[in-house]
Every structure is written in C-alpha cells, then in structure tokens.
Amino acid sequence: MNLKQLAKELNLSISAVSKALRDSHEISPATKKAVLAKAKELNYQVNPFASGLRKQKSKTIAVIIPEVVNDFFGPVINGIESIAQEKGYHVLIYLTHEVEQKEVAIINLLQNGRVDGVMISISAQTSDTTHLEALKEKGIPLVFFDRIVERINAPKVITDDYNSGAVATNHLIENGCQRIAFVSLPNKLTITQKRMNGYLDALKNIHIKKDNSLILFCNGDEHKDKDLIRNLLKRKDRPDGIFASVEKLAIITYEVCEELNLNIPADVKVICFSNLKTAGLLNPSLTTITQPAFEIGREAASILFKLIEKKGHHFLLEKTTINSKLIKRISTEKTSGEK
Amino acid sequence: MNLKQLAKELNLSISAVSKALRDSHEISPATKKAVLAKAKELNYQVNPFASGLRKQKSKTIAVIIPEVVNDFFGPVINGIESIAQEKGYHVLIYLTHEVEQKEVAIINLLQNGRVDGVMISISAQTSDTTHLEALKEKGIPLVFFDRIVERINAPKVITDDYNSGAVATNHLIENGCQRIAFVSLPNKLTITQKRMNGYLDALKNIHIKKDNSLILFCNGDEHKDKDLIRNLLKRKDRPDGIFASVEKLAIITYEVCEELNLNIPADVKVICFSNLKTAGLLNPSLTTITQPAFEIGREAASILFKLIEKKGHHFLLEKTTINSKLIKRISTEKTSGEK
DNA sequence: ATGAAAGCGCTAACAA
DNA sequence: TTGTTAGCGCTTTCAT
C-alpha cells in the first residue's frame, strides 16, 4: 500500500493525498477527512525510506552503550525510549562490549543519515575520540551520558560523581574501615577520575594518604578484572573496605570473596555504584550508590531532541548533573536513607 | 558524500562505482581497487534510505519487549545484538510497558518496510493478537521468544517452563513448605500456564490439591500487583512458600515482606524466575530459576535471520526449548547446583 | 567493462 | 484547492 494506490482509490493526485496526510493548510477539510478515512481503512503507513530519503531525516536516534547486563543501562534505555515514543522517534541500539574498535565501527555506520542524533556512553577502553569528533563535524547531534568525553563540546548528562565518591568512602570510614580500596574502570574515564577524587579527598579528610596499591584500574574484561581483584584480596594486608566504582566490579568482588571464603561484611565491607533497585533482593550487607538511571535516560534524550529540532541554533546545554542516592545497608539494622 | 560525487572524483559513471562497491563481476579488478580506495579515503557510506528504498530491504530488525528493567531482557538484547552485529543488521528497540495498546501501535509502525523482521515477547496484557497476525500476513518474518502466542504459526524460543515450575515447587516442598502460593502474570500468557501446570503437578504429587486462593494472577501494573500480594501476605492463613513466576513479582513480594515485617525465609520462603546473575549480591535466602537469556536472544535472532534470508521457502522451525537452571539458595549452606 | 536511464515512494516547489 | 513534476541517492536492466 503506497501513496499512488491510495490516490487512485480516492481519485486524487498523489501530492494532494500526501499533503492531506500531513495536514497541510492547502487542502480542504472535506478531502482531508476522506483521505484520512481511506488511509486508516487501508492501513496506509508512510514508507520511512522514501520519506527519509526525500526529507533527509530519519526520525531515528542511536543509543550506544557498553552493555545491557546491569541495572544501569536497562533503565536508561527505558527512559530514552519513553521520550522517543512521545516524540515519534525510533531507537536503534548498539553495544560496544567495552571494545574501542567496535565503538569506532558503530559510529562509522551512523555517518550517512541513518540517524538524526546519537546518544553515547563511551566504552571503558576508548582513548582516541576522533570518531566522535568526526560525527560531530558531520553535524549529527551528539549527547553524552554517564561516561562522557570531557573535551568534546556537546551536552553531557552525568551524576554527581565526585560527591558520590566521597559519600561512599565516608560511609566505609564510618563503618570502621581503615584500609579502603578503590576498584574501578580505567583511569581515562571521567567517572573513574571523579569518583576517585571523591574517594581520595574523603581519605585526606581523616589524614589517610593515597596508597596506590589500594587503587585498582580494571579494563572491562571480566576475566582480567577478576584476576586483579583476586590478587588484591589474596594479599595478607588486604583491604577491610572496598569501594567499587561500578556494579559489575562489585559483583566480581563478591564472587571473589565467595571463592576465597571471605565474609562480607565481617571480613571486608563493600560499597558500590549499583542500580539493583531490588532492595529486598540485595544482600543486606551491601551499601549502594544508586544513580537515577531512568531520569538520566529521559534527560539525555530530551536534550538530544532539542538539539535535533533546533539544529543550527548555536545553543549548548552544557553539563547536566543529576544526583545519585546512597542506600545504606552495611549496618545491621536495615535502614535506608538519602544523601 | 554520495555516489555522484564519488563518481565524479573517479571519472567514472555512477553505476560503475555502485557496482564496484558491491564487488560486481562486471567491473575490472583495477577499477574496483581504485573505487574502494577512493571510497575509503572520502569515508563514503551508502545512504541507507536510498538503498533501502531501492532494494526494499532495511537491514534492520525490531525487538519488542515489555521492559528492560530486569535482568532477563537485558541479556536477551545482548544476545540479539551480538548476532545482528555479525550479520550487519541494525536493531530497533521498542518497549510496550506491558500495555496492549502500545504493542498494537508499535506493530503498526512496522508494517511499511521499516524492518525486515520482528522479534517479540508479548505484553502481559495482550489478549487480542490480530495485530501480530496482520504483521505475519504482510510477510514480515516474526519470531516469538519467552512470552509467545501459541496459536500463531511462527518460530518460538522458550524455556522449559513446565518443568521449571515443577522443580521450583518441589524445592519449596523439600524445604518444608505446605501452603505454597503461585504468584504470576495473567493466565493468558503461556509462560504463566505452563509454570502453573508444573506447580500444580508438583503439588498433586504429594496429594495437595489446587487452592485457588493461593494462586494470584497479577497484570503487570506495579501498584495493583503490590496490592494483590500485600493482601495475600496479610491473611492469617498466609502461605509459607511463594513461587513467583517472574522476577519483578518476586521483587514486589520482597518489598511487601519488608513492609509487613515478614522474615525471609523464616516466615515465608520465596523462589522465583530471575536472572540476577549476581549470585553474590543476591539475598542468600532466595532460590532462583535462571533462564539462559543471552542464549535465548541469540537463538531467536539466528532463527529470525534464517527466516529473513530464506524468505519464501516454506520452512518453519517450530518451538525451540532452552533449559533453565535452578540455583538453590534457600538452604543455609550456600550451595548451587543445576537441575 | 562501462554507461545511460528508469524508478523505488515520497515531498515540495511551482503551475493551474 | 488540487495537480504536475523534479528530484532525494541508490540499484539494476539494458545498451554500448
């Protein structure tokens, strides 16, 4: 079913039908009604390829994320999709699996009009960012969320990483930890840096100085990361507290603890960024920093759509920060509170 | 950058360049090489709309799921995307939020060539399935996974729901439960029916007969579902065991227990379908039935691509069953084993 | 081995 | 208010 057939059915020209469908002012109400009725009857749908080709817009955005195996990116997708559905946009999803090369390949796929805009949370391994700059050069709106590239001039939606890092560390300190390790993704990620700075300043406050042997930079590869964490916990001077900067590393930490027969929280206390919003299902000994993932998705998508719609206007919503929540669970009584 | 410009740069005709790029036999190796080099140099990418319009294929599939807030659909997406990436396909994602009306609207969007195939796990509220049949009528390949529609003649990828239901129920029985409730999504879902049959047969085995007051059909709306579960647990003759047919309902159950100060597993034992593969993070009192979500995604995607590529051939891979795993956690010693 | 040209289905400028 | 027409960028048949 296409315009031509529809026009024939109605004894109208193709362009009249096309205009009627887009509610043009130059078509009489009567014909509009007739067209709409017929279109519905025959279940006519505009061919997105023809229309996209002609209008040079796709009504589609791309979301590029490392993975969907944790409870951060899931809700983010939810948030993005909810806004996109409102706006009548379609959402393409691409996973980098933390591999820089895949990220580059994916970005290259998007250079030729397939999408009207891109949202990305960069891979842990990405260091060169020319692919992203190239995309921006082509005039394709770009929004970063969570894992951002500081030096690229594009809107960014993040959480209050520095502060969260400090709060998390303080929480361990309050629970009696002395040797607190920071387990994180590569140092090049801004989330790593900021969370670490919060961690370091919290320690500095109580006059503990930086101990590089307690700072672990993983790289996103599950096996390698597990080895690193195992080594950390096997040492006789192992930490009594661990601040895991991302959920996945906390999970690995838990697995290693089980393997080494270390009791949490008796032997080691753990706190992590995590969105397992399943309070009841959580191990009661785990305190989490929870990011408002759904809101981050919605916010980033809203900004992207503003950019798409106002394309050409030189307006730049710079960084947007959405606060995360501390959900306390280390202490014996199961209380939970906000920061 | 388009074919025309590229052709001009090379002093060739558009069609020659086009053919060269698609490695046609009617182009000399020499020109092919030149074209490829120039294309790479100028970072030429085919315009997907022009190409899609002409070839009437989109190199895109749609994935329609209820939500991405749990650890089932996340890994499923992962699996699908991994296959799609191999095959050079793009993945559109749509969420129904368990609302039938949204599912219908989404399916309608896909009737006009936007995608070459569709994978769906239907919403809990879907009862009428004419929209899905209409899609099949149009010749768009369709694959169901997990939440299938039995009567539609399309490939289906599921887990061994009946057996899992029986295993889950037996596990509660072995742990001393006498009054076991079955908390599930609407009865019209095949997963509900099969898991329930497993549950009922396990009870029948020990001569306990069906007690309808212990069987709860929720509908996917979080608030309503919570009320239902709260009522169940407030009764004086409340169950001593709960088999939650989906992860989300287990989470709600946990929340209600916390609210009512019921201790798990002392007061109530809970078992559920869940993919929180975060063994260490789980509440040790929770036993789960874990579905191989990643594999389900991969399998369903593989079948869809076969369908897309062999379009016209009357071959129908009917139901594919992938077994789930029982991860025991109720008993005090933290053992885990497979079924 | 290369080129010319038709047309995929739609939109929009222009004509009537 | 409606119709005619020229492409959008690509693929493919047919001619050269």
PDB file of C-alpha atoms in Angstrom, chain B residues 8-268:
ATOM      1  CA  LYS B   8      32.975  12.469 -10.389  1.00  0.00           C
ATOM      2  CA  GLU B   9      36.162  12.227  -8.340  1.00  0.00           C
ATOM      3  CA  LEU B  10      36.969   8.980 -10.118  1.00  0.00           C
ATOM      4  CA  ASN B  11      35.838   9.996 -13.567  1.00  0.00           C
ATOM      5  CA  LEU B  12      33.540   7.056 -13.677  1.00  0.00           C
ATOM      6  CA  SER B  13      29.824   6.642 -14.059  1.00  0.00           C
ATOM      7  CA  ILE B  14      27.625   6.320 -11.022  1.00  0.00           C
ATOM      8  CA  SER B  15      26.624   2.823 -11.922  1.00  0.00           C
ATOM      9  CA  ALA B  16      30.199   1.677 -12.363  1.00  0.00           C
ATOM     10  CA  VAL B  17      31.042   2.938  -8.919  1.00  0.00           C
ATOM     11  CA  SER B  18      27.965   1.377  -7.428  1.00  0.00           C
ATOM     12  CA  LYS B  19      28.820  -1.951  -8.950  1.00  0.00           C
ATOM     13  CA  ALA B  20      32.418  -1.719  -7.885  1.00  0.00           C
ATOM     14  CA  LEU B  21      31.387  -1.108  -4.321  1.00  0.00           C
ATOM     15  CA  ARG B  22      29.199  -4.183  -4.333  1.00  0.00           C
ATOM     16  CA  ASP B  23      32.042  -6.189  -5.849  1.00  0.00           C
ATOM     17  CA  SER B  24      30.203  -6.972  -9.062  1.00  0.00           C
ATOM     18  CA  HIS B  25      31.881  -9.337 -11.501  1.00  0.00           C
ATOM     19  CA  GLU B  26      31.311  -6.952 -14.353  1.00  0.00           C
ATOM     20  CA  ILE B  27      33.861  -4.467 -13.052  1.00  0.00           C
ATOM     21  CA  SER B  28      37.584  -4.837 -13.662  1.00  0.00           C
ATOM     22  CA  PRO B  29      39.779  -5.506 -10.671  1.00  0.00           C
ATOM     23  CA  ALA B  30      41.728  -2.357 -11.354  1.00  0.00           C
ATOM     24  CA  THR B  31      38.766  -0.011 -11.160  1.00  0.00           C
ATOM     25  CA  LYS B  32      37.395  -1.878  -8.194  1.00  0.00           C
ATOM     26  CA  LYS B  33      40.570  -1.203  -6.329  1.00  0.00           C
ATOM     27  CA  ALA B  34      40.552   2.444  -7.274  1.00  0.00           C
ATOM     28  CA  VAL B  35      36.946   2.854  -6.252  1.00  0.00           C
ATOM     29  CA  LEU B  36      37.412   1.113  -2.945  1.00  0.00           C
ATOM     30  CA  ALA B  37      40.446   3.237  -2.180  1.00  0.00           C
ATOM     31  CA  LYS B  38      38.698   6.479  -3.008  1.00  0.00           C
ATOM     32  CA  ALA B  39      35.626   5.449  -1.067  1.00  0.00           C
ATOM     33  CA  LYS B  40      37.694   4.766   1.981  1.00  0.00           C
ATOM     34  CA  GLU B  41      39.642   7.972   1.551  1.00  0.00           C
ATOM     35  CA  LEU B  42      36.495  10.060   1.394  1.00  0.00           C
ATOM     36  CA  ASN B  43      34.785   7.913   4.009  1.00  0.00           C
ATOM     37  CA  TYR B  44      31.917   7.126   1.726  1.00  0.00           C
ATOM     38  CA  GLN B  45      28.994   5.270   3.263  1.00  0.00           C
ATOM     39  CA  VAL B  46      25.950   4.140   1.313  1.00  0.00           C
ATOM     40  CA  ASN B  47      22.856   6.068   2.131  1.00  0.00           C
ATOM     41  CA  PRO B  48      20.660   3.545   3.883  1.00  0.00           C
ATOM     42  CA  PHE B  49      17.444   5.252   2.837  1.00  0.00           C
ATOM     43  CA  ALA B  50      18.214   5.358  -0.832  1.00  0.00           C
ATOM     44  CA  SER B  51      19.486   1.840  -0.785  1.00  0.00           C
ATOM     45  CA  GLY B  52      16.618   0.621   1.355  1.00  0.00           C
ATOM     46  CA  LEU B  53      14.093   2.295  -0.876  1.00  0.00           C
ATOM     47  CA  ARG B  54      15.547   0.787  -3.959  1.00  0.00           C
ATOM     48  CA  LYS B  55      16.137  -2.698  -2.622  1.00  0.00           C
ATOM     49  CA  GLN B  56      13.092  -2.806  -0.419  1.00  0.00           C
ATOM     50  CA  LYS B  57      15.072  -4.082   2.482  1.00  0.00           C
ATOM     51  CA  SER B  58      16.118  -2.286   5.583  1.00  0.00           C
ATOM     52  CA  LYS B  59      18.880  -4.421   7.089  1.00  0.00           C
ATOM     53  CA  THR B  60      17.104  -3.723  10.339  1.00  0.00           C
ATOM     54  CA  ILE B  61      15.121  -5.828  12.773  1.00  0.00           C
ATOM     55  CA  ALA B  62      12.786  -4.763  15.533  1.00  0.00           C
ATOM     56  CA  VAL B  63      12.808  -6.133  19.052  1.00  0.00           C
ATOM     57  CA  ILE B  64       9.627  -5.611  21.011  1.00  0.00           C
ATOM     58  CA  ILE B  65       9.692  -6.343  24.709  1.00  0.00           C
ATOM     59  CA  PRO B  66       7.708  -5.328  27.756  1.00  0.00           C
ATOM     60  CA  GLU B  67      10.539  -3.562  29.608  1.00  0.00           C
ATOM     61  CA  VAL B  68      14.262  -3.618  30.263  1.00  0.00           C
ATOM     62  CA  VAL B  69      14.110  -3.247  33.995  1.00  0.00           C
ATOM     63  CA  ASN B  70      15.062  -6.733  34.916  1.00  0.00           C
ATOM     64  CA  ASP B  71      17.924  -8.999  34.167  1.00  0.00           C
ATOM     65  CA  PHE B  72      16.098 -11.100  31.657  1.00  0.00           C
ATOM     66  CA  PHE B  73      15.514  -8.726  28.781  1.00  0.00           C
ATOM     67  CA  GLY B  74      18.889  -7.025  29.192  1.00  0.00           C
ATOM     68  CA  PRO B  75      20.910 -10.130  28.342  1.00  0.00           C
ATOM     69  CA  VAL B  76      18.370 -11.043  25.685  1.00  0.00           C
ATOM     70  CA  ILE B  77      19.108  -7.761  23.934  1.00  0.00           C
ATOM     71  CA  ASN B  78      22.771  -8.534  24.297  1.00  0.00           C
ATOM     72  CA  GLY B  79      22.300 -11.848  22.562  1.00  0.00           C
ATOM     73  CA  ILE B  80      20.225 -10.395  19.780  1.00  0.00           C
ATOM     74  CA  GLU B  81      22.597  -7.533  19.195  1.00  0.00           C
ATOM     75  CA  SER B  82      25.603  -9.814  19.038  1.00  0.00           C
ATOM     76  CA  ILE B  83      24.049 -11.811  16.200  1.00  0.00           C
ATOM     77  CA  ALA B  84      22.768  -8.717  14.439  1.00  0.00           C
ATOM     78  CA  GLN B  85      26.215  -7.150  14.534  1.00  0.00           C
ATOM     79  CA  GLU B  86      27.712 -10.249  12.950  1.00  0.00           C
ATOM     80  CA  LYS B  87      25.135 -10.178  10.196  1.00  0.00           C
ATOM     81  CA  GLY B  88      25.431  -6.460   9.596  1.00  0.00           C
ATOM     82  CA  TYR B  89      21.911  -5.727  10.767  1.00  0.00           C
ATOM     83  CA  HIS B  90      20.641  -2.868  12.874  1.00  0.00           C
ATOM     84  CA  VAL B  91      18.410  -3.321  15.893  1.00  0.00           C
ATOM     85  CA  LEU B  92      15.429  -1.141  16.710  1.00  0.00           C
ATOM     86  CA  ILE B  93      14.065  -1.476  20.195  1.00  0.00           C
ATOM     87  CA  TYR B  94      10.517  -0.857  21.327  1.00  0.00           C
ATOM     88  CA  LEU B  95       9.019  -1.202  24.800  1.00  0.00           C
ATOM     89  CA  THR B  96       5.371  -1.949  25.442  1.00  0.00           C
ATOM     90  CA  HIS B  97       5.468  -1.363  29.188  1.00  0.00           C
ATOM     91  CA  GLU B  98       3.069  -4.289  29.368  1.00  0.00           C
ATOM     92  CA  VAL B  99       0.337  -2.223  27.682  1.00  0.00           C
ATOM     93  CA  GLU B 100      -1.531  -3.945  24.882  1.00  0.00           C
ATOM     94  CA  GLN B 101      -2.422  -0.683  23.167  1.00  0.00           C
ATOM     95  CA  LYS B 102       1.239   0.292  22.881  1.00  0.00           C
ATOM     96  CA  GLU B 103       2.092  -3.073  21.467  1.00  0.00           C
ATOM     97  CA  VAL B 104      -0.510  -2.621  18.756  1.00  0.00           C
ATOM     98  CA  ALA B 105       0.726   0.881  17.948  1.00  0.00           C
ATOM     99  CA  ILE B 106       4.314  -0.322  17.683  1.00  0.00           C
ATOM    100  CA  ILE B 107       3.416  -3.214  15.417  1.00  0.00           C
ATOM    101  CA  ASN B 108       1.539  -0.804  13.193  1.00  0.00           C
ATOM    102  CA  LEU B 109       4.652   1.307  12.820  1.00  0.00           C
ATOM    103  CA  LEU B 110       6.467  -1.668  11.411  1.00  0.00           C
ATOM    104  CA  GLN B 111       4.079  -2.513   8.617  1.00  0.00           C
ATOM    105  CA  ASN B 112       5.768  -0.458   5.961  1.00  0.00           C
ATOM    106  CA  GLY B 113       9.199  -1.779   5.314  1.00  0.00           C
ATOM    107  CA  ARG B 114      10.978  -0.186   8.222  1.00  0.00           C
ATOM    108  CA  VAL B 115      12.229  -3.579   9.305  1.00  0.00           C
ATOM    109  CA  ASP B 116      12.990  -6.895   7.676  1.00  0.00           C
ATOM    110  CA  GLY B 117      11.859  -8.901  10.655  1.00  0.00           C
ATOM    111  CA  VAL B 118      10.413  -8.696  14.140  1.00  0.00           C
ATOM    112  CA  MET B 119      11.154 -10.432  17.419  1.00  0.00           C
ATOM    113  CA  ILE B 120       8.634 -10.105  20.176  1.00  0.00           C
ATOM    114  CA  SER B 121       7.913 -11.111  23.734  1.00  0.00           C
ATOM    115  CA  ILE B 122       4.322 -10.086  24.159  1.00  0.00           C
ATOM    116  CA  SER B 123       2.973  -7.818  26.863  1.00  0.00           C
ATOM    117  CA  ALA B 124       1.237  -9.266  29.894  1.00  0.00           C
ATOM    118  CA  GLN B 125      -1.947  -7.514  28.944  1.00  0.00           C
ATOM    119  CA  THR B 126      -2.167  -8.640  25.352  1.00  0.00           C
ATOM    120  CA  SER B 127      -5.188 -10.798  24.640  1.00  0.00           C
ATOM    121  CA  ASP B 128      -6.166  -9.909  21.108  1.00  0.00           C
ATOM    122  CA  THR B 129      -3.415 -10.837  18.680  1.00  0.00           C
ATOM    123  CA  THR B 130      -4.778  -9.702  15.352  1.00  0.00           C
ATOM    124  CA  HIS B 131      -2.045  -7.098  15.096  1.00  0.00           C
ATOM    125  CA  LEU B 132       0.529  -9.853  15.134  1.00  0.00           C
ATOM    126  CA  GLU B 133      -1.348 -11.893  12.621  1.00  0.00           C
ATOM    127  CA  ALA B 134      -1.639  -8.844  10.386  1.00  0.00           C
ATOM    128  CA  LEU B 135       2.111  -8.429  10.515  1.00  0.00           C
ATOM    129  CA  LYS B 136       2.598 -12.038   9.506  1.00  0.00           C
ATOM    130  CA  GLU B 137       0.097 -11.559   6.684  1.00  0.00           C
ATOM    131  CA  LYS B 138       2.252  -8.792   5.301  1.00  0.00           C
ATOM    132  CA  GLY B 139       5.031 -11.311   5.010  1.00  0.00           C
ATOM    133  CA  ILE B 140       7.250  -9.807   7.655  1.00  0.00           C
ATOM    134  CA  PRO B 141       9.158 -12.599   9.407  1.00  0.00           C
ATOM    135  CA  LEU B 142       8.210 -12.904  13.038  1.00  0.00           C
ATOM    136  CA  VAL B 143       9.808 -14.814  15.894  1.00  0.00           C
ATOM    137  CA  PHE B 144       8.436 -15.133  19.400  1.00  0.00           C
ATOM    138  CA  PHE B 145      10.568 -15.600  22.453  1.00  0.00           C
ATOM    139  CA  ASP B 146       9.657 -16.351  26.047  1.00  0.00           C
ATOM    140  CA  ARG B 147       6.214 -14.820  26.007  1.00  0.00           C
ATOM    141  CA  ILE B 148       4.827 -16.469  22.939  1.00  0.00           C
ATOM    142  CA  VAL B 149       1.466 -16.735  21.213  1.00  0.00           C
ATOM    143  CA  GLU B 150       0.869 -20.431  20.898  1.00  0.00           C
ATOM    144  CA  ARG B 151      -1.663 -20.335  18.085  1.00  0.00           C
ATOM    145  CA  ILE B 152       0.317 -18.162  15.689  1.00  0.00           C
ATOM    146  CA  ASN B 153       2.351 -20.217  13.307  1.00  0.00           C
ATOM    147  CA  ALA B 154       5.801 -18.702  13.778  1.00  0.00           C
ATOM    148  CA  PRO B 155       9.051 -19.856  15.332  1.00  0.00           C
ATOM    149  CA  LYS B 156       9.144 -19.661  19.114  1.00  0.00           C
ATOM    150  CA  VAL B 157      12.051 -19.767  21.526  1.00  0.00           C
ATOM    151  CA  ILE B 158      11.146 -20.601  25.084  1.00  0.00           C
ATOM    152  CA  THR B 159      12.456 -22.197  28.235  1.00  0.00           C
ATOM    153  CA  ASP B 160      11.196 -25.413  29.762  1.00  0.00           C
ATOM    154  CA  ASP B 161       8.511 -23.651  31.726  1.00  0.00           C
ATOM    155  CA  TYR B 162       6.507 -26.650  32.823  1.00  0.00           C
ATOM    156  CA  ASN B 163       9.465 -28.492  34.167  1.00  0.00           C
ATOM    157  CA  SER B 164      10.907 -25.395  35.800  1.00  0.00           C
ATOM    158  CA  GLY B 165       7.605 -24.796  37.537  1.00  0.00           C
ATOM    159  CA  ALA B 166       7.653 -28.292  38.935  1.00  0.00           C
ATOM    160  CA  VAL B 167      11.271 -28.045  40.023  1.00  0.00           C
ATOM    161  CA  ALA B 168      10.690 -24.725  41.738  1.00  0.00           C
ATOM    162  CA  THR B 169       7.676 -26.043  43.595  1.00  0.00           C
ATOM    163  CA  ASN B 170       9.466 -29.207  44.635  1.00  0.00           C
ATOM    164  CA  HIS B 171      12.266 -27.123  46.010  1.00  0.00           C
ATOM    165  CA  LEU B 172       9.846 -25.316  48.295  1.00  0.00           C
ATOM    166  CA  ILE B 173       8.284 -28.620  49.288  1.00  0.00           C
ATOM    167  CA  GLU B 174      11.673 -30.051  50.157  1.00  0.00           C
ATOM    168  CA  ASN B 175      12.248 -27.036  52.312  1.00  0.00           C
ATOM    169  CA  GLY B 176       9.184 -27.795  54.349  1.00  0.00           C
ATOM    170  CA  CYS B 177       6.573 -25.577  52.755  1.00  0.00           C
ATOM    171  CA  GLN B 178       2.980 -26.728  52.986  1.00  0.00           C
ATOM    172  CA  ARG B 179       0.977 -23.808  51.724  1.00  0.00           C
ATOM    173  CA  ILE B 180       2.685 -22.716  48.560  1.00  0.00           C
ATOM    174  CA  ALA B 181       1.360 -19.750  46.633  1.00  0.00           C
ATOM    175  CA  PHE B 182       1.830 -19.211  42.933  1.00  0.00           C
ATOM    176  CA  VAL B 183       2.246 -15.535  42.049  1.00  0.00           C
ATOM    177  CA  SER B 184       2.196 -14.826  38.375  1.00  0.00           C
ATOM    178  CA  LEU B 185       1.284 -12.668  35.429  1.00  0.00           C
ATOM    179  CA  PRO B 186      -2.070 -13.062  33.682  1.00  0.00           C
ATOM    180  CA  ASN B 187      -3.284 -16.535  32.963  1.00  0.00           C
ATOM    181  CA  LYS B 188      -3.430 -15.851  29.248  1.00  0.00           C
ATOM    182  CA  LEU B 189       0.356 -15.877  28.981  1.00  0.00           C
ATOM    183  CA  THR B 190       1.676 -19.280  28.050  1.00  0.00           C
ATOM    184  CA  ILE B 191       4.554 -18.915  30.478  1.00  0.00           C
ATOM    185  CA  THR B 192       2.025 -18.472  33.251  1.00  0.00           C
ATOM    186  CA  GLN B 193       0.027 -21.502  32.232  1.00  0.00           C
ATOM    187  CA  LYS B 194       2.974 -23.796  31.859  1.00  0.00           C
ATOM    188  CA  ARG B 195       4.732 -22.744  35.002  1.00  0.00           C
ATOM    189  CA  MET B 196       1.455 -23.119  36.837  1.00  0.00           C
ATOM    190  CA  ASN B 197       0.913 -26.600  35.460  1.00  0.00           C
ATOM    191  CA  GLY B 198       4.332 -27.562  36.723  1.00  0.00           C
ATOM    192  CA  TYR B 199       3.423 -26.101  40.085  1.00  0.00           C
ATOM    193  CA  LEU B 200       0.075 -27.886  40.229  1.00  0.00           C
ATOM    194  CA  ASP B 201       1.506 -31.225  39.233  1.00  0.00           C
ATOM    195  CA  ALA B 202       4.245 -30.986  41.823  1.00  0.00           C
ATOM    196  CA  LEU B 203       1.591 -30.385  44.454  1.00  0.00           C
ATOM    197  CA  LYS B 204      -0.571 -33.161  43.122  1.00  0.00           C
ATOM    198  CA  ASN B 205       2.357 -35.498  43.537  1.00  0.00           C
ATOM    199  CA  ILE B 206       2.282 -35.005  47.264  1.00  0.00           C
ATOM    200  CA  HIS B 207      -1.513 -35.057  47.282  1.00  0.00           C
ATOM    201  CA  ILE B 208      -2.090 -31.379  47.838  1.00  0.00           C
ATOM    202  CA  LYS B 209      -4.935 -30.140  45.745  1.00  0.00           C
ATOM    203  CA  LYS B 210      -5.332 -26.864  43.972  1.00  0.00           C
ATOM    204  CA  ASP B 211      -6.236 -23.958  46.244  1.00  0.00           C
ATOM    205  CA  ASN B 212      -7.358 -21.048  44.115  1.00  0.00           C
ATOM    206  CA  SER B 213      -6.866 -18.623  46.959  1.00  0.00           C
ATOM    207  CA  LEU B 214      -3.141 -19.328  46.717  1.00  0.00           C
ATOM    208  CA  ILE B 215      -2.978 -18.596  43.011  1.00  0.00           C
ATOM    209  CA  LEU B 216      -2.537 -14.957  42.130  1.00  0.00           C
ATOM    210  CA  PHE B 217      -2.754 -13.563  38.641  1.00  0.00           C
ATOM    211  CA  CYS B 218      -1.246 -10.110  38.521  1.00  0.00           C
ATOM    212  CA  ASN B 219      -1.357  -7.913  35.453  1.00  0.00           C
ATOM    213  CA  GLY B 220       1.935  -6.083  35.167  1.00  0.00           C
ATOM    214  CA  ASP B 221       0.854  -2.861  36.784  1.00  0.00           C
ATOM    215  CA  GLU B 222       3.231  -2.456  39.680  1.00  0.00           C
ATOM    216  CA  HIS B 223       0.851  -0.784  42.109  1.00  0.00           C
ATOM    217  CA  LYS B 224      -2.056  -3.098  41.532  1.00  0.00           C
ATOM    218  CA  ASP B 225       0.223  -6.090  41.754  1.00  0.00           C
ATOM    219  CA  LYS B 226       1.639  -4.890  45.046  1.00  0.00           C
ATOM    220  CA  ASP B 227      -1.849  -4.584  46.493  1.00  0.00           C
ATOM    221  CA  LEU B 228      -2.678  -8.118  45.458  1.00  0.00           C
ATOM    222  CA  ILE B 229       0.459  -9.520  47.005  1.00  0.00           C
ATOM    223  CA  ARG B 230       0.002  -7.493  50.165  1.00  0.00           C
ATOM    224  CA  ASN B 231      -3.470  -8.922  50.571  1.00  0.00           C
ATOM    225  CA  LEU B 232      -2.128 -12.401  50.142  1.00  0.00           C
ATOM    226  CA  LEU B 233       0.521 -11.937  52.791  1.00  0.00           C
ATOM    227  CA  LYS B 234      -1.749 -10.143  55.241  1.00  0.00           C
ATOM    228  CA  ARG B 235      -4.095 -13.086  55.577  1.00  0.00           C
ATOM    229  CA  LYS B 236      -3.793 -15.037  58.789  1.00  0.00           C
ATOM    230  CA  ASP B 237      -3.599 -18.213  56.774  1.00  0.00           C
ATOM    231  CA  ARG B 238      -0.857 -16.752  54.626  1.00  0.00           C
ATOM    232  CA  PRO B 239       1.352 -19.037  52.559  1.00  0.00           C
ATOM    233  CA  ASP B 240       4.635 -20.338  53.929  1.00  0.00           C
ATOM    234  CA  GLY B 241       6.141 -20.516  50.474  1.00  0.00           C
ATOM    235  CA  ILE B 242       5.843 -18.361  47.399  1.00  0.00           C
ATOM    236  CA  PHE B 243       6.720 -19.280  43.859  1.00  0.00           C
ATOM    237  CA  ALA B 244       6.977 -16.069  41.884  1.00  0.00           C
ATOM    238  CA  SER B 245       6.705 -16.729  38.202  1.00  0.00           C
ATOM    239  CA  VAL B 246       8.674 -13.645  37.196  1.00  0.00           C
ATOM    240  CA  GLU B 247      11.456 -11.652  38.774  1.00  0.00           C
ATOM    241  CA  LYS B 248       9.502  -8.455  39.121  1.00  0.00           C
ATOM    242  CA  LEU B 249       6.826 -10.139  41.202  1.00  0.00           C
ATOM    243  CA  ALA B 250       9.480 -11.598  43.465  1.00  0.00           C
ATOM    244  CA  ILE B 251      10.879  -8.142  43.998  1.00  0.00           C
ATOM    245  CA  ILE B 252       7.457  -6.823  44.886  1.00  0.00           C
ATOM    246  CA  THR B 253       6.993  -9.785  47.198  1.00  0.00           C
ATOM    247  CA  TYR B 254      10.230  -8.890  48.928  1.00  0.00           C
ATOM    248  CA  GLU B 255       9.161  -5.306  49.322  1.00  0.00           C
ATOM    249  CA  VAL B 256       5.855  -6.348  50.786  1.00  0.00           C
ATOM    250  CA  CYS B 257       7.588  -8.697  53.211  1.00  0.00           C
ATOM    251  CA  GLU B 258       9.827  -5.896  54.387  1.00  0.00           C
ATOM    252  CA  GLU B 259       6.796  -3.693  54.826  1.00  0.00           C
ATOM    253  CA  LEU B 260       4.917  -6.312  56.796  1.00  0.00           C
ATOM    254  CA  ASN B 261       7.992  -7.338  58.779  1.00  0.00           C
ATOM    255  CA  LEU B 262       7.936 -10.851  57.490  1.00  0.00           C
ATOM    256  CA  ASN B 263      11.247 -12.604  57.585  1.00  0.00           C
ATOM    257  CA  ILE B 264      12.503 -14.457  54.550  1.00  0.00           C
ATOM    258  CA  PRO B 265      13.000 -17.377  54.678  1.00  0.00           C
ATOM    259  CA  ALA B 266      11.907 -17.883  58.306  1.00  0.00           C
ATOM    260  CA  ASP B 267       8.309 -16.762  57.809  1.00  0.00           C
ATOM    261  CA  VAL B 268       7.986 -17.208  54.076  1.00  0.00           C
TER     262      VAL B 268
END
